Coordinates of C-alpha atoms and ligand atoms in Angstrom, one line a residue:
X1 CA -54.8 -1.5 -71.8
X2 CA -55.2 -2.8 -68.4
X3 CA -59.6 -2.1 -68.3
X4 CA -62.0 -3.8 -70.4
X5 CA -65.7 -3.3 -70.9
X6 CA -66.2 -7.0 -70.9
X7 CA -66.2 -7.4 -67.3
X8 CA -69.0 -9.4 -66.6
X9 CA -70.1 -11.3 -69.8
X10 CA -71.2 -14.9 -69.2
X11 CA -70.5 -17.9 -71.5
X12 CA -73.0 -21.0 -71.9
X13 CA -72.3 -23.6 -69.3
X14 CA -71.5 -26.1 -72.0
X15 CA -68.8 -23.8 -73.7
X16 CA -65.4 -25.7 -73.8
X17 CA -62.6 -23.9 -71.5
X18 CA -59.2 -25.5 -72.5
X19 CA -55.5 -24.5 -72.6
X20 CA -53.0 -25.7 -75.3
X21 CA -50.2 -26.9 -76.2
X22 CA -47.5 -28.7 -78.8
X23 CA -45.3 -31.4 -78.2
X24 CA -41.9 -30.3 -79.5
X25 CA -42.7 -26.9 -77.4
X26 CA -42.9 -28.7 -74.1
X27 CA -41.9 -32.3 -74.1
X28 CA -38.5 -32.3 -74.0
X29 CA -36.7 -36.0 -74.2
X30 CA -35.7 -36.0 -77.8
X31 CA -33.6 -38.9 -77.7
X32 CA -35.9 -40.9 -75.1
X33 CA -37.7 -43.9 -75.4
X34 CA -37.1 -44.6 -79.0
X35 CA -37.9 -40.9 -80.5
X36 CA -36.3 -40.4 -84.0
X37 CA -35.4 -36.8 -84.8
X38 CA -37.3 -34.5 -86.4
X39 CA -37.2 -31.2 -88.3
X40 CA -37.2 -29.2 -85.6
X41 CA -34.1 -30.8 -83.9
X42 CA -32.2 -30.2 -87.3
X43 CA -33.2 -26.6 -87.5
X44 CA -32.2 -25.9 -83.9
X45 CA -29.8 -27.6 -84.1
X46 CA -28.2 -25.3 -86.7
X47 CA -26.5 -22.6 -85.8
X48 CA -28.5 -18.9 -86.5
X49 CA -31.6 -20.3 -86.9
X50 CA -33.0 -20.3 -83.6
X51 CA -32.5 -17.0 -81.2
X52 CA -29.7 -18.0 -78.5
X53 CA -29.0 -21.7 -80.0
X54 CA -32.1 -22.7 -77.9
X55 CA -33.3 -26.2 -78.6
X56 CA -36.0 -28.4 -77.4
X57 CA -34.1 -30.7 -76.1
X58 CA -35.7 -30.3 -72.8
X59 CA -38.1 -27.5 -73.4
X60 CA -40.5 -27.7 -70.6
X61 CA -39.6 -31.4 -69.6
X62 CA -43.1 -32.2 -69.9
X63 CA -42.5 -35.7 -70.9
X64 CA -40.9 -36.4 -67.3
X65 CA -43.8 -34.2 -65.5
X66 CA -47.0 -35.4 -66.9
X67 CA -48.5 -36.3 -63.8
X68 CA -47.9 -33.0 -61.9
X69 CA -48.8 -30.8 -65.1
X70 CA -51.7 -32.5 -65.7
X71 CA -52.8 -32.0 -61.7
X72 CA -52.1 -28.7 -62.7
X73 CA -54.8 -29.2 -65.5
X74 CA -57.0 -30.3 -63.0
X75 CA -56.6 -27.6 -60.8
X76 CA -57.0 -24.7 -63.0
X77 CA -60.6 -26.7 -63.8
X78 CA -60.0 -27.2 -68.0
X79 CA -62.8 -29.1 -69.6
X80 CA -60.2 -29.9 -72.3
X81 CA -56.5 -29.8 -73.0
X82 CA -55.3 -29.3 -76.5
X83 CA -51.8 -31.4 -77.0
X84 CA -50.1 -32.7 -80.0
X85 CA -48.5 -36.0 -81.0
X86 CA -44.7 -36.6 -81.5
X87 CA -45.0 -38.1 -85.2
X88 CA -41.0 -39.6 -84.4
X89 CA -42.0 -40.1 -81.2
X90 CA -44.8 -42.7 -82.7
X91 CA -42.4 -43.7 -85.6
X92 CA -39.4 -42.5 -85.5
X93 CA -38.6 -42.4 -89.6
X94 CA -42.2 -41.6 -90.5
X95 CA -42.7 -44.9 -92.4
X96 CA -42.7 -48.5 -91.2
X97 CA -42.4 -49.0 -88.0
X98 CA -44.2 -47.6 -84.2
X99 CA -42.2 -47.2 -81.7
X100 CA -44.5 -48.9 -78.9
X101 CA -42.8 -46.5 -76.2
X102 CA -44.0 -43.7 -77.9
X103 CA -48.0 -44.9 -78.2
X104 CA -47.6 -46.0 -74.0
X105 CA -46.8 -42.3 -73.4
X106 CA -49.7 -40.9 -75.5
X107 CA -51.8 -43.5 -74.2
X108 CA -50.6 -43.2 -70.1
X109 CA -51.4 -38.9 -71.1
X110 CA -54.8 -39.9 -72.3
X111 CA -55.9 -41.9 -69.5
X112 CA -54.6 -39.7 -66.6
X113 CA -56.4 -36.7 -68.8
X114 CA -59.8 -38.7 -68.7
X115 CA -59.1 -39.7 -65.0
X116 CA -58.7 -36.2 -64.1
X117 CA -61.9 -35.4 -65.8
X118 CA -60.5 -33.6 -68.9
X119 CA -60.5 -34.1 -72.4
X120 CA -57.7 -34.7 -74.5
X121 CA -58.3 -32.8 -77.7
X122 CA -55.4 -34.7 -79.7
X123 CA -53.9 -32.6 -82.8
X124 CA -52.1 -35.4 -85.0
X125 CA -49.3 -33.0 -86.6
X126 CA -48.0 -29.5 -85.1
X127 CA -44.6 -29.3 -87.2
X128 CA -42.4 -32.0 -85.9
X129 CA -42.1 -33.7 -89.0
X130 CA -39.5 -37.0 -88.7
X131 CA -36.3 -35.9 -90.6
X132 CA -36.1 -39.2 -92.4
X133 CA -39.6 -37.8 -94.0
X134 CA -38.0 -33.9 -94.9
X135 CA -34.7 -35.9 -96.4
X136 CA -36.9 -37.3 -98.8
X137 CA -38.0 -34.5 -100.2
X138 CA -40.5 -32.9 -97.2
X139 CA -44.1 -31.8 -97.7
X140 CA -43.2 -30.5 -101.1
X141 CA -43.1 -34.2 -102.2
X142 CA -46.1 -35.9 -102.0
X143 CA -45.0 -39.6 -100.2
X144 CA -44.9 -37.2 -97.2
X145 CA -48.9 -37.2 -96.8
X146 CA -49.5 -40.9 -98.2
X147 CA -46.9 -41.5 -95.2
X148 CA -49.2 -39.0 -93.0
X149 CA -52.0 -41.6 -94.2
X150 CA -50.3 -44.2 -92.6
X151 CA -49.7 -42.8 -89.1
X152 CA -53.0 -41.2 -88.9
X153 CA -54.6 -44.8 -89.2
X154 CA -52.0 -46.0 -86.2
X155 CA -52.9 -43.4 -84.0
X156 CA -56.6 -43.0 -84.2
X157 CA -56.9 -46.7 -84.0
X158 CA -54.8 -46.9 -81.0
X159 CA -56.7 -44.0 -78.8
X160 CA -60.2 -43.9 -80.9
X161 CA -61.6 -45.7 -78.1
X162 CA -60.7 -42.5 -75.9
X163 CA -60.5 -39.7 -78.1
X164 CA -63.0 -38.2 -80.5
X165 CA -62.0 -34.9 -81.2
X166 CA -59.0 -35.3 -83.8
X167 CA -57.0 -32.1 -85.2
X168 CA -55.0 -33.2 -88.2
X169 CA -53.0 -30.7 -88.7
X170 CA -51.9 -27.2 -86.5
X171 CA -51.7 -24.2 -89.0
X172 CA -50.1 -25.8 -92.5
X173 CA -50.1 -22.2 -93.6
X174 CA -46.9 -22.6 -91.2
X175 CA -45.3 -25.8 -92.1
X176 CA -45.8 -24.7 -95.9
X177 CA -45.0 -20.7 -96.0
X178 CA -42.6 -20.5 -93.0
X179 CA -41.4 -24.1 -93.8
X180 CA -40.9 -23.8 -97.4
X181 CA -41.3 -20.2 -98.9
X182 CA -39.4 -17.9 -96.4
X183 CA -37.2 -20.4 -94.3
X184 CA -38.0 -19.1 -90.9
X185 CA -39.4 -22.2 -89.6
X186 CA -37.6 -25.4 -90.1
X187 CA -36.5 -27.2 -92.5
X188 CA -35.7 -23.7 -93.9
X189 CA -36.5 -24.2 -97.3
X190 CA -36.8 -21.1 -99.9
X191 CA -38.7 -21.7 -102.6
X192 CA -41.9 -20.6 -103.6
X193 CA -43.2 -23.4 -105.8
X194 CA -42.1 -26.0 -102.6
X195 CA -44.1 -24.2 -100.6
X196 CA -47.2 -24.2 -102.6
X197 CA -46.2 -27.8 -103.6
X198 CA -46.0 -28.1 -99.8
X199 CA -49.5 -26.7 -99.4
X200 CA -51.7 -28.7 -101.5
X201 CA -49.8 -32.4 -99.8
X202 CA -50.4 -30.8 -95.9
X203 CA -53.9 -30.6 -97.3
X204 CA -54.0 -33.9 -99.1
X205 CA -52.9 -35.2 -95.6
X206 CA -55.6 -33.5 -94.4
X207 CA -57.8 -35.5 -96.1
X208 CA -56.0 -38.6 -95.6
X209 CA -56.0 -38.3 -91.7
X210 CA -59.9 -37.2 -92.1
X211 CA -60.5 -40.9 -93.7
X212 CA -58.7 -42.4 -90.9
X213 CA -60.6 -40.4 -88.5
X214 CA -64.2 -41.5 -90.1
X215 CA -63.3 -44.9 -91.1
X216 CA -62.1 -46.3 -87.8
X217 CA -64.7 -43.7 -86.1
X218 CA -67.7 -43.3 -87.8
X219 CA -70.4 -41.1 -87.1
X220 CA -68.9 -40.3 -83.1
X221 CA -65.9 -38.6 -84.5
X222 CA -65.2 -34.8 -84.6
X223 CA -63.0 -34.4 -86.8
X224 CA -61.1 -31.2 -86.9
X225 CA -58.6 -29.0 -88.7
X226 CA -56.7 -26.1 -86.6
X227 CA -56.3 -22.9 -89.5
X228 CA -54.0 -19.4 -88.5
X229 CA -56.9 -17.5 -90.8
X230 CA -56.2 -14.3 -91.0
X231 CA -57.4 -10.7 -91.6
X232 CA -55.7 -8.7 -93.8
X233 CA -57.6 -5.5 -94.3
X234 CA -57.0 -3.1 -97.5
X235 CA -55.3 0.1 -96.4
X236 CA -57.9 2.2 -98.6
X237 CA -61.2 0.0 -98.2
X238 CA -62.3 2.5 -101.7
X239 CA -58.7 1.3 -103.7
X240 CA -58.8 -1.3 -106.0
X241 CA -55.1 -1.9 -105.7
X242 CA -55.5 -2.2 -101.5
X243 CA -58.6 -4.4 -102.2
X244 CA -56.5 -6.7 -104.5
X245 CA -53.8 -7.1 -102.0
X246 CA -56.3 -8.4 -99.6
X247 CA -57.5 -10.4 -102.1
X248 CA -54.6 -11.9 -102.9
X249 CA -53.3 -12.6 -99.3
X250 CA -57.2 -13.9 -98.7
X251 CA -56.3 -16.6 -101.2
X252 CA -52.7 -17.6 -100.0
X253 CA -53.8 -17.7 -96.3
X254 CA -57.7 -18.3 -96.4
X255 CA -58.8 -19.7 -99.0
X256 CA -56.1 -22.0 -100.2
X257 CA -56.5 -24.4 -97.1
X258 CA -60.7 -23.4 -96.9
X259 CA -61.7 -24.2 -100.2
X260 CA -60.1 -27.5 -101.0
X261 CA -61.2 -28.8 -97.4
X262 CA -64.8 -27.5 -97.0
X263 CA -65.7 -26.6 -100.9
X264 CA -63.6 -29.2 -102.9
X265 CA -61.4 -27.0 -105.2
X266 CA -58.3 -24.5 -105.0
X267 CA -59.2 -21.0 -105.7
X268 CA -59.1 -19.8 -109.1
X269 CA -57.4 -16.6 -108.2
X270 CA -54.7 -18.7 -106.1
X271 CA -54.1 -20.6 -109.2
X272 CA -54.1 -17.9 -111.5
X273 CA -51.9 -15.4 -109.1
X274 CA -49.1 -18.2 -108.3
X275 CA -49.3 -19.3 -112.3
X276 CA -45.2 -17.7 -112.5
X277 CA -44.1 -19.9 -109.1
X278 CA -45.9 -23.3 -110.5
X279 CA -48.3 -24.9 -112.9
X280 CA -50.3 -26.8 -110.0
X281 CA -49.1 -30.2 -111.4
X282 CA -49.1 -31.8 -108.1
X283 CA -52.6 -31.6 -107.4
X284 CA -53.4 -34.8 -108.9
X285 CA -56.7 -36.1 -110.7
X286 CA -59.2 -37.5 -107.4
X287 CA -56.9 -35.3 -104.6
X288 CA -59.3 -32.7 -104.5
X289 CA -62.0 -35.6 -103.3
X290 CA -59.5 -36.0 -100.7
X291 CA -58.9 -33.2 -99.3
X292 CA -62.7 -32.5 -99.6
X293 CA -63.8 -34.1 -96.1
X294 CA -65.7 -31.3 -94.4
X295 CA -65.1 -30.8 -91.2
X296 CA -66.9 -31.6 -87.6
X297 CA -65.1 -28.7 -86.2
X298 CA -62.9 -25.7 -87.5
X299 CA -60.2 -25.1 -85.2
X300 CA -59.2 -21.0 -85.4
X301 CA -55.9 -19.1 -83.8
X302 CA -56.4 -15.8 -83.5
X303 CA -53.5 -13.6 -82.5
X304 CA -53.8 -10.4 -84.5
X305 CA -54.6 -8.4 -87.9
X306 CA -52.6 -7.2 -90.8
X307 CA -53.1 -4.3 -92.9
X308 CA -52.1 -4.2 -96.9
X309 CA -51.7 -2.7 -99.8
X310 CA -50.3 -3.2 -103.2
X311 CA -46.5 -1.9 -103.4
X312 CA -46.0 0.5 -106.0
X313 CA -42.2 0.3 -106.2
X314 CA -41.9 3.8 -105.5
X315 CA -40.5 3.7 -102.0
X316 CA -38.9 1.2 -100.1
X317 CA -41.2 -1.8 -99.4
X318 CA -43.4 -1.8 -96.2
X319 CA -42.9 -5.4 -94.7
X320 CA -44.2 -4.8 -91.1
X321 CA -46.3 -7.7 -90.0
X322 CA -44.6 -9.7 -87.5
X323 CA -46.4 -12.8 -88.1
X324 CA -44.4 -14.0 -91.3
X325 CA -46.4 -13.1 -93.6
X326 CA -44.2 -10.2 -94.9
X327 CA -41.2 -12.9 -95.1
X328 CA -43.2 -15.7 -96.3
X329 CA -45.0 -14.0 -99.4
X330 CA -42.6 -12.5 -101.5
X331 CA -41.0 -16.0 -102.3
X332 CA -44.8 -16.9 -103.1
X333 CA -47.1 -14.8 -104.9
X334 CA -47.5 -12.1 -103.3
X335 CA -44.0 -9.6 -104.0
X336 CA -46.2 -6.7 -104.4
X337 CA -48.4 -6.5 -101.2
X338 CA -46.9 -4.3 -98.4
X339 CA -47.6 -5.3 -94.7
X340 CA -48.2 -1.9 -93.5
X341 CA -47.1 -1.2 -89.8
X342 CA -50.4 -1.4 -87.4
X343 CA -51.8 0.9 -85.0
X344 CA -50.2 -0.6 -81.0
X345 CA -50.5 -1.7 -78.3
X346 CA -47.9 -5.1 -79.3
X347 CA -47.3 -7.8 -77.6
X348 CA -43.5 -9.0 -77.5
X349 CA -43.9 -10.6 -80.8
X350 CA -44.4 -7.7 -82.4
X351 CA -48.0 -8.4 -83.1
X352 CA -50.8 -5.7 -82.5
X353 CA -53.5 -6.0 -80.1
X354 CA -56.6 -6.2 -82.1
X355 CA -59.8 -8.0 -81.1
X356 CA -62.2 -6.6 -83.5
X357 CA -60.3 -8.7 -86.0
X358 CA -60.8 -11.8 -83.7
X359 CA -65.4 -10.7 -84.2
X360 CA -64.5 -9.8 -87.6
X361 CA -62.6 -13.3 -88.8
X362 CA -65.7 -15.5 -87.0
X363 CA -68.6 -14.0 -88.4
X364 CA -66.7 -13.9 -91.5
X365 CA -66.3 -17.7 -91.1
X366 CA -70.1 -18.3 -89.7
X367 CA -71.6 -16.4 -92.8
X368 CA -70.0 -18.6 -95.9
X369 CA -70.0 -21.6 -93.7
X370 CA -73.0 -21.5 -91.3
X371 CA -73.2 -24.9 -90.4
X372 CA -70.1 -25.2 -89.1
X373 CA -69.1 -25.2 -85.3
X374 CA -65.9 -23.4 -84.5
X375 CA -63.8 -24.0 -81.7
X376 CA -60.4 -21.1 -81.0
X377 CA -57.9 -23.9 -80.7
X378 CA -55.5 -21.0 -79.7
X379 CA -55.1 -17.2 -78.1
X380 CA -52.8 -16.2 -76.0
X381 CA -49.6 -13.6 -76.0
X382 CA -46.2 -13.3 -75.1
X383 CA -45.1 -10.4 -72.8
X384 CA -41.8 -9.5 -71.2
X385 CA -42.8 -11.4 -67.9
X386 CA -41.3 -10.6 -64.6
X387 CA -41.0 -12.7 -61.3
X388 CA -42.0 -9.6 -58.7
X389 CA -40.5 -9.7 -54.9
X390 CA -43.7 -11.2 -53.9
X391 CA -42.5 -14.5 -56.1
X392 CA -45.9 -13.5 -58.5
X393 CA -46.1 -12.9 -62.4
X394 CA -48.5 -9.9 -62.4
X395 CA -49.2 -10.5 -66.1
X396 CA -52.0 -7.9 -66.1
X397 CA -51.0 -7.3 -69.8
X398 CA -51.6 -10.7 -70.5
X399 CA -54.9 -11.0 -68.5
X400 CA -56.4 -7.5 -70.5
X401 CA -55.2 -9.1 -74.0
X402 CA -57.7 -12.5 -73.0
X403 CA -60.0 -10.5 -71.2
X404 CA -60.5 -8.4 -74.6
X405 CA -60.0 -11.4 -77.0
X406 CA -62.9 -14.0 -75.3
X407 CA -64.9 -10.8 -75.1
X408 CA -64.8 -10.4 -79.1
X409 CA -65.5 -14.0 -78.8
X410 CA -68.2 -13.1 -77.1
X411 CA -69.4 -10.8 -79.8
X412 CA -69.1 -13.0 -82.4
X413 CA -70.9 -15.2 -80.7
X414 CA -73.6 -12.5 -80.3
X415 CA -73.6 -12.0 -83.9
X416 CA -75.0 -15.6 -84.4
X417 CA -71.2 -17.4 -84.9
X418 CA -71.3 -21.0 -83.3
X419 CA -67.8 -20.8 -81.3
X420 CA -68.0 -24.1 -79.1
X421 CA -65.0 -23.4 -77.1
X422 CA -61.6 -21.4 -76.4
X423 CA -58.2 -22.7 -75.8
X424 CA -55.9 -20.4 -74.2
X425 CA -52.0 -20.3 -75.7
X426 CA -50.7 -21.8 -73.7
X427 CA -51.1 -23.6 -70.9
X428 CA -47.5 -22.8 -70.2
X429 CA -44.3 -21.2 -71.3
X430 CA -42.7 -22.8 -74.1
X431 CA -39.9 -23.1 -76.8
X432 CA -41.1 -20.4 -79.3
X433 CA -39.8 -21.9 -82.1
X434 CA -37.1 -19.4 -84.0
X435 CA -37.5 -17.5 -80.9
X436 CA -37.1 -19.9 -78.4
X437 CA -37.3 -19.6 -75.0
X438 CA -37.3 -15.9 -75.7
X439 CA -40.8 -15.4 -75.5
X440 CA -43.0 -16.7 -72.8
X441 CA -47.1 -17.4 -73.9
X442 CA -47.9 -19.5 -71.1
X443 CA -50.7 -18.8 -68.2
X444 CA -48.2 -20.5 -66.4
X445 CA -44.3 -19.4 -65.8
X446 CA -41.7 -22.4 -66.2
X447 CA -38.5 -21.3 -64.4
X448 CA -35.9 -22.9 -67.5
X449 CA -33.0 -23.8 -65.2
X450 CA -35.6 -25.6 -62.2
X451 CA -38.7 -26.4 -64.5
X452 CA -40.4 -25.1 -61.8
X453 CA -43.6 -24.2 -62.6
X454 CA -45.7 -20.9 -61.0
X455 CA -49.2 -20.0 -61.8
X456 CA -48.9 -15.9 -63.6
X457 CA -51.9 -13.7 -62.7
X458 CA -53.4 -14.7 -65.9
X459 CA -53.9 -18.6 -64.5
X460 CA -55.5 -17.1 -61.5
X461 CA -57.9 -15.1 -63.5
X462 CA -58.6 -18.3 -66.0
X463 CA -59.0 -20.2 -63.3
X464 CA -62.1 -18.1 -61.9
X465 CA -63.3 -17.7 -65.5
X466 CA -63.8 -21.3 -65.9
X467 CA -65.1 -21.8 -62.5
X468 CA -68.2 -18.9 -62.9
X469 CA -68.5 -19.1 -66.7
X470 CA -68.3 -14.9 -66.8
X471 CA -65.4 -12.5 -67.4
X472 CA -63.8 -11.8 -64.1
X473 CA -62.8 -8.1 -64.5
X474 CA -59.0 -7.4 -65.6
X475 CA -58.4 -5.6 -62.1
X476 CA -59.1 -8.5 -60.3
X477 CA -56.5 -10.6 -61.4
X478 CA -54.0 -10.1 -58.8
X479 CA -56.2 -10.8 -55.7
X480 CA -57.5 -14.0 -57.3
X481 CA -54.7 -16.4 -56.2
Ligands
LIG1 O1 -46.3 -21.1 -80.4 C1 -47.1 -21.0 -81.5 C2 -47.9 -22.2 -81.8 O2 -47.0 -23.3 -81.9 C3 -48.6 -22.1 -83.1 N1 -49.4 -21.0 -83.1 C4 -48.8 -19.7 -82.7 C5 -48.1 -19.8 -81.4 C6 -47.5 -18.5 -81.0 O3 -46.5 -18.1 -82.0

């Protein structure tokens, strides 16, 4: 998979080049400066939940190299860097007070960002939830998104005056399914009616960080919402049992954050599917109003496709999708869907290398909502990276995978979709959650015992990309540093 026919294709001038990242993936300093603990310290912190015992504890140590990673920033040429905000960082128990420590380093980030002529595209939640929050209860109890309220008011009235672009949250589908239903992310919960319960309040949060964002900005905000849609084609495109798996994975992953935020209402078929896991009880009478904000902006990550079919029970179940979905669903709805195994290449995760999915999920999106801009707040891939004698990462792997992905993006685009602007995952390696630092996504290799950091092939050939505006070819990604 090393050549691509896309070679060549040329993106507006305008389009939005960025690179992103999360901060419990890169910061580090988890007992700095005031920061309370969070989910994601307790999970790693547990033995057998993350590969290795790896923690975040220093991660990348991005919190003590800002300066340098941003002049990194700078010199690959983003227009725009895609972070996240430490919610214990800000306030360390979730409620009550801010830790002013934690708003100087957001702010310091911001202003070096702008100085260096790039814009921070700020995503308010990406999973590190404060623990004091989860021990009451979590995002299955609903104080957790009034409490999401809260903080979304601090921080957009802190930096509103510098930021306008303003993700609420990074992929509930995440924080609720992996989360709550199949335990693979933290806190590790397993239960399928906490992890619907879950996804209804990250969506009422939605809506309450929205208001925040509208209120205190008005009509110069872009508000935003960051969704891992995905495809989940029928085996048999002809069998109503494949179509109704589809179907029914449409509606846990899709639909159920879609609807409520850009049509007002959970879809009937979600309802009526989950009706043995819960009664919907927590969706309360005005939350749908909530949740309904539209949105300035969709935020898409794209990584791969699934393909489905209803089980049978006549052999032994299917469950081959590496992205969770095969753990996450049968604790939900969905115990009768098989996650057939896909057709290669794979990326070290597991997940197959498939860009038409990438055309097919944006048109999708641009057809039921064709008013509304898009943005791929992530795409990227993890690969069994190697330093070669030359000192170089020769990710050609890595390079072909963007190469192929931005040139669906590309198609899409041809096909009338209005995609603003890619962010690559990520700007640099980083603790891969349950994996940790087993699996390296960034353009750029971070050397765990020096910190060190060293531009992959794949930074090189970005870095040309965003200079000329046009698909270097694959090939020429080695000569490019
Ligand atoms: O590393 C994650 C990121 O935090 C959320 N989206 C998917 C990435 C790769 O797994």
């Amino acid at each position: 998979m090393t050549t691509t026919p896309s070679a060549g294709r040329t993106f507006p001038h305008d389009f939005v080049w960025g690179a992103a990242t999360a901060s419990y993936q890169i910061e580090g300093a988890v007992d700095e400066d005031g920061r309370g603990p969070s989910i994601w310290d307790t999970f790693a912190a547990t033995p057998g939940r993350v590969l290795d015992g790896h923690t975040g504890t220093v991660a990348a140590d991005h919190y003590h190299r800002t300066a340098a990673d941003i002049a990194m920033m700078r010199e690959l040429g983003l227009d725009a860097y895609r972070f996240s905000l430490a919610w214990p960082r800000i306030q360390p128990i979730g409620s009550g007070a801010f830790n002013q420590k934690g708003l100087d380093f957001y702010s310091t980030l911001i202003d070096d960002l702008l100085e260096a002529g790039i814009d921070p595209v700020v995503t308010m939640y990406h999973w590190d939830l404060p623990q004091a929050l989860e021990d009451a209860g979590g995002w299955p109890n609903r104080e957790t998104a009034l409490r999401f309220g809260d903080y979304a008011a601090k921080i957009v009235e802190t930096y509103a005056d510098r930021v306008t672009v303003w993700t609420t949250l990074n992929e509930p589908w995440c924080s609720a399914y992996l989360g709550y239903g199949s335990g693979v992310h933290a806190p590790g919960r397993t239960d399928g009616a906490d992890a619907l319960a879950a996804l209804h309040h990250l969506n009422l949060a939605h809506g309450l960080g929205g208001r925040a964002v509208r209120d205190i900005l008005g009509d110069t905000s872009q508000l935003s919402l960051t969704l891992n849609l995905h495809v989940a084609r029928p085996d048999d495109p002809e069998s109503a049992g494949d179509l109704n798996a589809a179907r029914k994975i449409d509606a846990l992953a899709n639909r159920g954050f879609l609807n409520p935020v850009l049509d007002g209402y959970y879809p009937p078929d979600l309802i009526e599917d989950t009706k043995e896991v819960t009664d919907w009880s927590f969706v309360k009478p005005g939350d749908l109003e909530i949740t309904h904000t539209g949105l300035d902006v969709l935020g898409v990550n794209f990584y791969s496709t699934q393909r489905v079919r209803t089980y049978t029970g006549d052999h032994a179940r299917v469950m081959a999708d590496g992205h969770g979905n095969a753990a996450a669903s049968p604790w939900i709805a969905a115990d009768d869907v098989e996650f057939l195994v896909q057709p290669g290449p794979y990326t070290q995760m597991g997940w197959n290398v498939d860009p038409t999915g990438m055309t097919e999920l944006l048109v999708r999106l641009s057809r039921t909502y064709p008013d509304l801009p898009m943005m791929i707040t992530e795409n990227g891939a993890s690969f069994a990276d190697e330093v070669a004698p030359d000192g170089r990462v020769h990710d050609v792997e890595r390079v072909s995978y963007l190469a192929r992905h931005l040139d669906a993006v590309g198609q899409a685009m041809d096909a009338g979709a209005d995609v603003r602007g890619y962010f690559v995952w990520s700007l640099m390696d980083n603790f891969e959650w349950a994996y940790g630092f087993h699996r390296r996504f960034g353009i750029v290799r971070v050397d765990y015992e020096t910190l060190e950091r060293t531009w992959k092939d794949s930074a090189y050939w970005y870095r040309e990309l965003l200079r000329t505006d046009v698909l270097p070819p694959v090939e020429q990604a080695a000569q490019l540093a």
